Amino acid sequence: MSVFDDTRLDDPDVLRAADHLLRRLAMAGARVRAELEAADDVLGKLESDGFRPRAVVAAGRDARLVRAVLEPVCPVPFLAWPGPGLPGWAGPLDLVIILSGAAEDSDSVSAAGEAVRRGCGLMVATPEDSPVAIASAGLRHAIRLPSQSDDQLASAVAVLQALHQMELGPEVDYKSVATLLDEVAIECSPNNDASSNPAKELALVLADALPLVWGGSVLAARAARRVVEAIRLSSGRPALAADAGHLLPVLKQPPRDLFADPFDKPEELRPALVILDDGVDDPGVAEHRRKLESKAEAHDVRVHVVKQADGTDIARYAALTQHGRYAAAYLGLGLGRYGAASDTDPVELGNPSEDPAW
């Protein structure tokens, strides 16, 4: 197991070598603004006009993020379809949504092709010359939001804004999303030491721990899955995001041996529970959290809370996710996986691959 060196978190040479990674994280708010500005002409012409589709299908990558935001309020049936093609019933009365970057994405291309073949309504967020844009070109009335990057969150905000204007989704307020991401970048800046940097503080918590990340609401749970994906990439260690029922057994740990040599079995990681709190006031969420914290306290498992209770649903999700990604980056720095003098290739913590199990 790699040994975590906390001095690397404030080492100017290490931070300079990891600038490509930290700069991408810091630019998240700017990417949201650029995405919405590029889509301004399309959004300006978009309105409900009284028509509602029979159902909405979100296909391809990040379909489940769109579902997490829309499903509680969408006035028509909603389905996330992250695999290839479309469900058998999808047809001309239904709206298909696809978020896709510039890279080849066979599932998204397949869904776009099926939407064209069946005459479905289609909304895509993708660059102009992408495979999905080409596959959807045969549908005359398709709506294309011109993506500016492969940032899934920025594309999702643009799509959710469009759906809000069509009276199919909640208020998004992309400026709030971008502002909160900017605030996270300021709080988690490499120029702030661990005493005033919540992401470095969390990295120190996870330095010798098995991360268990829990979010109680639907969106906080998705943020937890994004955070553990970033932690796995940055640390090469296991990390788990799950509901309370699956985490409770893992929290049951044997008592610490106060006289044990900490270097005797360095490969064994003791769990640390990270709670992502998006301010949702729900009795069920509160009860699950109480059980997790009680079990952790009983078995001497450290608990760390990341809270973001301001802003719209998607803004809180974005801020929680970004806090976790910054912490993952600093964890990788402390473990020596990032920040080497020869480390010049960008490492993507902001856009992990979509796991179908999510």
XYZ file of C-alpha atoms in Angstrom:
358
model
C 0.000 0.000 0.000
C 1.350 3.457 -0.886
C 2.176 5.653 2.088
C 0.360 8.991 2.197
C 2.692 11.989 2.522
C 0.703 15.003 3.698
C 3.560 17.411 2.941
C 2.935 16.877 -0.776
C -0.425 18.669 -0.511
C 1.335 22.012 0.001
C 4.565 21.337 -1.914
C 4.841 23.992 -4.684
C 6.716 21.633 -7.029
C 4.151 18.844 -6.605
C 1.230 21.236 -7.116
C 2.893 22.734 -10.170
C 3.316 19.275 -11.710
C -0.380 18.536 -11.045
C -1.584 21.881 -12.406
C -3.265 20.233 -15.422
C -5.516 18.224 -13.105
C -6.296 20.964 -10.597
C -6.879 23.548 -13.324
C -9.515 21.362 -14.990
C -11.331 21.031 -11.683
C -11.172 24.795 -11.153
C -12.669 25.471 -14.605
C -15.873 23.498 -14.001
C -17.969 26.635 -13.469
C -16.567 28.234 -16.619
C -17.481 25.136 -18.635
C -21.098 25.347 -17.445
C -21.273 29.002 -18.527
C -19.679 28.232 -21.905
C -22.131 25.374 -22.482
C -25.177 27.537 -21.790
C -23.839 30.487 -23.792
C -23.251 28.205 -26.781
C -26.811 26.883 -26.459
C -28.350 30.337 -26.025
C -29.722 30.591 -29.578
C -31.346 27.167 -29.373
C -32.749 27.781 -25.901
C -34.081 31.187 -26.965
C -36.327 29.498 -29.540
C -37.445 26.727 -27.233
C -40.774 26.777 -25.433
C -43.484 24.396 -24.353
C -46.118 25.475 -26.965
C -48.597 23.326 -25.013
C -47.327 20.002 -26.384
C -46.250 17.282 -24.009
C -44.660 14.017 -25.092
C -46.244 10.759 -24.007
C -43.006 9.851 -22.209
C -39.379 10.970 -21.916
C -36.466 8.568 -22.407
C -32.949 9.614 -21.376
C -30.489 7.431 -23.271
C -26.715 7.052 -23.233
C -24.249 8.426 -20.715
C -25.468 10.172 -17.571
C -29.051 9.111 -18.283
C -29.474 8.382 -14.590
C -28.391 11.889 -13.570
C -31.148 13.351 -15.763
C -33.569 10.866 -14.225
C -32.539 11.801 -10.665
C -33.403 15.458 -11.350
C -36.494 14.958 -13.500
C -38.278 11.900 -12.154
C -39.742 13.523 -8.991
C -41.357 16.389 -10.945
C -41.685 15.357 -14.603
C -45.399 15.479 -15.562
C -45.054 12.501 -17.938
C -43.523 9.024 -17.455
C -39.711 9.089 -17.456
C -37.199 6.324 -18.148
C -33.398 6.208 -17.988
C -32.039 3.899 -20.705
C -28.217 3.760 -20.457
C -27.789 0.813 -22.823
C -27.903 0.593 -26.629
C -31.029 1.237 -28.687
C -34.348 2.288 -27.142
C -37.155 0.498 -25.279
C -39.510 -1.308 -27.641
C -42.460 1.002 -26.988
C -40.645 4.288 -27.807
C -42.171 5.996 -30.835
C -43.252 9.297 -32.438
C -45.146 10.452 -29.337
C -42.063 10.207 -27.104
C -39.051 12.452 -26.502
C -35.562 10.923 -26.455
C -32.718 12.800 -24.722
C -29.054 11.970 -25.393
C -25.964 13.489 -23.773
C -22.854 12.617 -25.737
C -19.361 14.028 -26.121
C -17.084 14.128 -29.143
C -15.708 10.611 -28.569
C -17.264 7.498 -30.034
C -20.128 6.286 -27.832
C -21.758 3.251 -29.397
C -24.748 3.184 -27.022
C -25.608 6.837 -27.695
C -25.150 6.434 -31.454
C -27.401 3.376 -31.362
C -30.087 5.288 -29.416
C -29.916 8.252 -31.812
C -30.222 5.953 -34.830
C -33.253 4.224 -33.315
C -34.893 7.568 -32.507
C -34.489 8.645 -36.130
C -35.790 5.320 -37.440
C -38.879 5.439 -35.224
C -39.565 9.148 -35.696
C -39.223 10.019 -32.003
C -38.778 13.542 -30.732
C -35.048 13.949 -30.118
C -32.886 16.294 -28.061
C -29.119 15.811 -28.131
C -26.302 17.656 -26.367
C -23.256 16.951 -28.502
C -20.607 18.692 -30.635
C -21.560 19.430 -34.237
C -19.423 16.765 -35.902
C -19.778 14.049 -33.275
C -21.033 10.542 -34.166
C -24.312 11.222 -32.333
C -24.866 14.491 -34.229
C -24.285 12.657 -37.524
C -26.587 9.788 -36.511
C -29.383 12.197 -35.572
C -29.056 14.375 -38.688
C -31.814 12.441 -40.424
C -34.454 13.708 -38.019
C -35.678 17.059 -39.294
C -36.994 18.467 -36.030
C -34.258 17.229 -33.689
C -33.010 19.739 -31.100
C -29.214 19.880 -30.849
C -27.550 21.718 -27.989
C -23.956 22.371 -29.156
C -21.664 20.964 -26.452
C -18.356 22.757 -25.971
C -16.518 20.038 -24.054
C -16.760 16.468 -22.791
C -17.920 17.722 -19.394
C -20.997 15.618 -18.645
C -22.232 17.966 -15.943
C -22.138 21.025 -18.232
C -24.063 19.126 -20.915
C -26.596 17.902 -18.365
C -27.223 21.450 -17.097
C -27.937 22.616 -20.669
C -30.356 19.734 -21.273
C -32.112 20.287 -17.946
C -32.486 23.995 -18.756
C -34.110 23.069 -22.078
C -36.482 20.634 -20.368
C -37.430 23.278 -17.809
C -38.389 25.664 -20.617
C -40.507 22.867 -22.111
C -42.261 22.540 -18.715
C -40.910 19.023 -18.263
C -38.394 19.680 -15.479
C -37.593 21.858 -12.459
C -35.847 25.206 -12.381
C -32.130 24.839 -13.079
C -30.566 28.322 -12.752
C -27.294 27.531 -14.495
C -25.717 30.697 -13.085
C -26.255 29.298 -9.587
C -24.616 26.028 -10.638
C -21.599 27.841 -12.104
C -21.300 30.150 -9.086
C -21.335 27.266 -6.607
C -18.669 25.449 -8.648
C -16.558 28.631 -8.569
C -16.996 28.808 -4.790
C -15.871 25.202 -4.423
C -12.803 25.982 -6.547
C -11.930 28.896 -4.257
C -12.430 26.871 -1.056
C -10.491 23.880 -2.404
C -7.723 25.851 -4.129
C -4.230 24.327 -3.849
C -3.142 27.684 -2.409
C -5.167 26.944 0.757
C -3.499 24.649 3.278
C -5.292 21.765 4.965
C -6.484 23.913 7.890
C -8.645 26.016 5.561
C -9.197 23.627 2.637
C -12.123 21.180 3.040
C -10.895 18.958 0.175
C -7.403 18.574 1.659
C -9.031 17.886 5.041
C -11.099 15.088 3.498
C -8.014 13.700 1.725
C -6.306 13.471 5.136
C -9.337 11.590 6.505
C -9.074 9.096 3.620
C -5.271 8.834 3.707
C -5.293 5.426 5.409
C -8.973 4.532 5.140
C -11.426 2.549 3.052
C -13.880 5.251 1.858
C -17.580 4.531 2.375
C -19.541 7.379 0.784
C -23.271 7.830 1.417
C -25.823 10.309 0.121
C -29.371 10.110 1.428
C -31.344 11.814 -1.349
C -31.461 10.511 -4.914
C -29.105 13.235 -6.149
C -26.745 12.944 -3.172
C -26.560 9.191 -3.817
C -25.544 9.855 -7.426
C -22.948 12.355 -6.223
C -21.600 9.649 -3.890
C -21.132 7.293 -6.834
C -19.285 9.974 -8.795
C -17.052 10.698 -5.817
C -16.061 7.066 -5.254
C -15.286 6.690 -8.957
C -12.880 9.630 -8.662
C -11.358 8.164 -5.478
C -10.756 4.805 -7.157
C -9.067 6.491 -10.105
C -6.853 8.672 -7.947
C -5.868 6.162 -5.282
C -6.063 2.734 -6.909
C -7.873 1.612 -3.761
C -11.355 0.216 -3.168
C -14.101 2.723 -2.396
C -17.795 2.055 -1.918
C -20.931 4.111 -2.456
C -24.166 2.375 -1.510
C -27.415 2.779 0.382
C -27.487 2.577 4.170
C -28.538 -1.062 4.236
C -25.407 -2.123 2.353
C -23.030 0.136 4.306
C -24.161 -0.796 7.821
C -22.548 -4.281 7.781
C -19.245 -2.815 6.560
C -19.212 -0.361 9.475
C -19.129 -3.257 11.954
C -15.408 -3.332 12.717
C -13.361 -5.018 15.447
C -12.054 -2.743 18.198
C -8.796 -0.924 17.542
C -5.700 -2.400 19.153
C -4.105 0.603 20.820
C -0.799 -1.269 21.176
C -0.623 -2.556 17.591
C 2.299 -1.569 15.392
C 0.784 0.691 12.670
C 3.330 -0.693 10.194
C 2.647 -4.323 11.059
C -0.182 -4.745 8.547
C -0.210 -1.583 6.440
C -2.347 -3.192 3.747
C -5.446 -3.258 6.002
C -7.606 -0.160 5.643
C -10.177 0.752 8.272
C -13.404 2.268 6.911
C -14.157 5.974 7.057
C -17.755 7.095 6.478
C -18.234 10.178 4.290
C -21.759 11.640 4.342
C -22.835 13.901 1.486
C -25.573 16.155 2.865
C -27.520 18.172 0.279
C -29.925 19.629 2.836
C -32.928 17.487 1.888
C -35.350 17.441 4.817
C -36.807 13.947 4.697
C -37.617 11.733 7.722
C -36.452 8.586 5.918
C -33.099 10.137 4.997
C -32.648 11.406 8.562
C -33.342 7.950 10.012
C -30.858 6.232 7.678
C -28.221 8.808 8.577
C -28.866 8.342 12.302
C -28.355 4.572 11.956
C -25.122 5.028 9.982
C -23.659 7.541 12.431
C -24.694 5.437 15.431
C -23.110 2.291 13.979
C -19.941 4.191 13.057
C -19.633 5.638 16.560
C -20.189 2.232 18.156
C -17.366 0.697 16.116
C -14.898 3.585 16.237
C -15.281 4.464 12.544
C -14.481 8.046 11.634
C -17.331 10.117 10.137
C -16.815 13.127 7.875
C -19.707 15.263 6.577
C -19.658 17.336 3.385
C -22.679 19.655 3.358
C -24.145 21.803 0.607
C -27.668 22.998 1.348
C -27.869 26.087 -0.894
C -28.957 26.373 -4.517
C -31.153 24.315 -6.830
C -31.060 20.516 -6.793
C -28.546 20.267 -9.636
C -26.372 23.019 -8.100
C -26.136 21.157 -4.791
C -25.335 17.937 -6.629
C -22.604 19.692 -8.616
C -21.014 21.245 -5.515
C -20.985 17.981 -3.540
C -19.509 16.092 -6.474
C -16.835 18.713 -7.036
C -15.813 18.713 -3.363
C -15.314 14.966 -3.637
C -13.320 15.233 -6.862
C -10.983 17.794 -5.342
C -10.479 15.507 -2.321
C -9.744 12.607 -4.684
C -7.137 14.711 -6.481
C -5.401 15.603 -3.216
C -5.557 11.968 -2.124
C -3.754 11.028 -5.335
C -1.171 13.748 -4.695
C -0.519 12.542 -1.160
C -0.117 8.960 -2.351
C 2.362 10.047 -5.028
C 0.144 8.942 -7.921
C -0.131 12.540 -9.207
C 2.274 15.431 -9.114
C 5.452 13.704 -10.298
C 7.850 15.802 -12.361
C 7.081 13.664 -15.432
C 3.328 13.759 -14.872
C 2.212 15.659 -17.970
C -0.789 13.703 -19.230
C -4.185 14.997 -18.034
C -5.953 12.695 -15.603
C -9.713 12.883 -15.902
C -11.380 13.057 -12.510
C -14.238 15.235 -13.677
C -15.663 12.831 -16.213
C -15.514 9.227 -15.027
C -16.895 6.554 -17.319
C -20.526 5.672 -16.849
C -20.979 2.483 -14.845
C -24.136 0.663 -16.022
C -24.685 -0.542 -12.462
C -25.426 3.029 -11.362
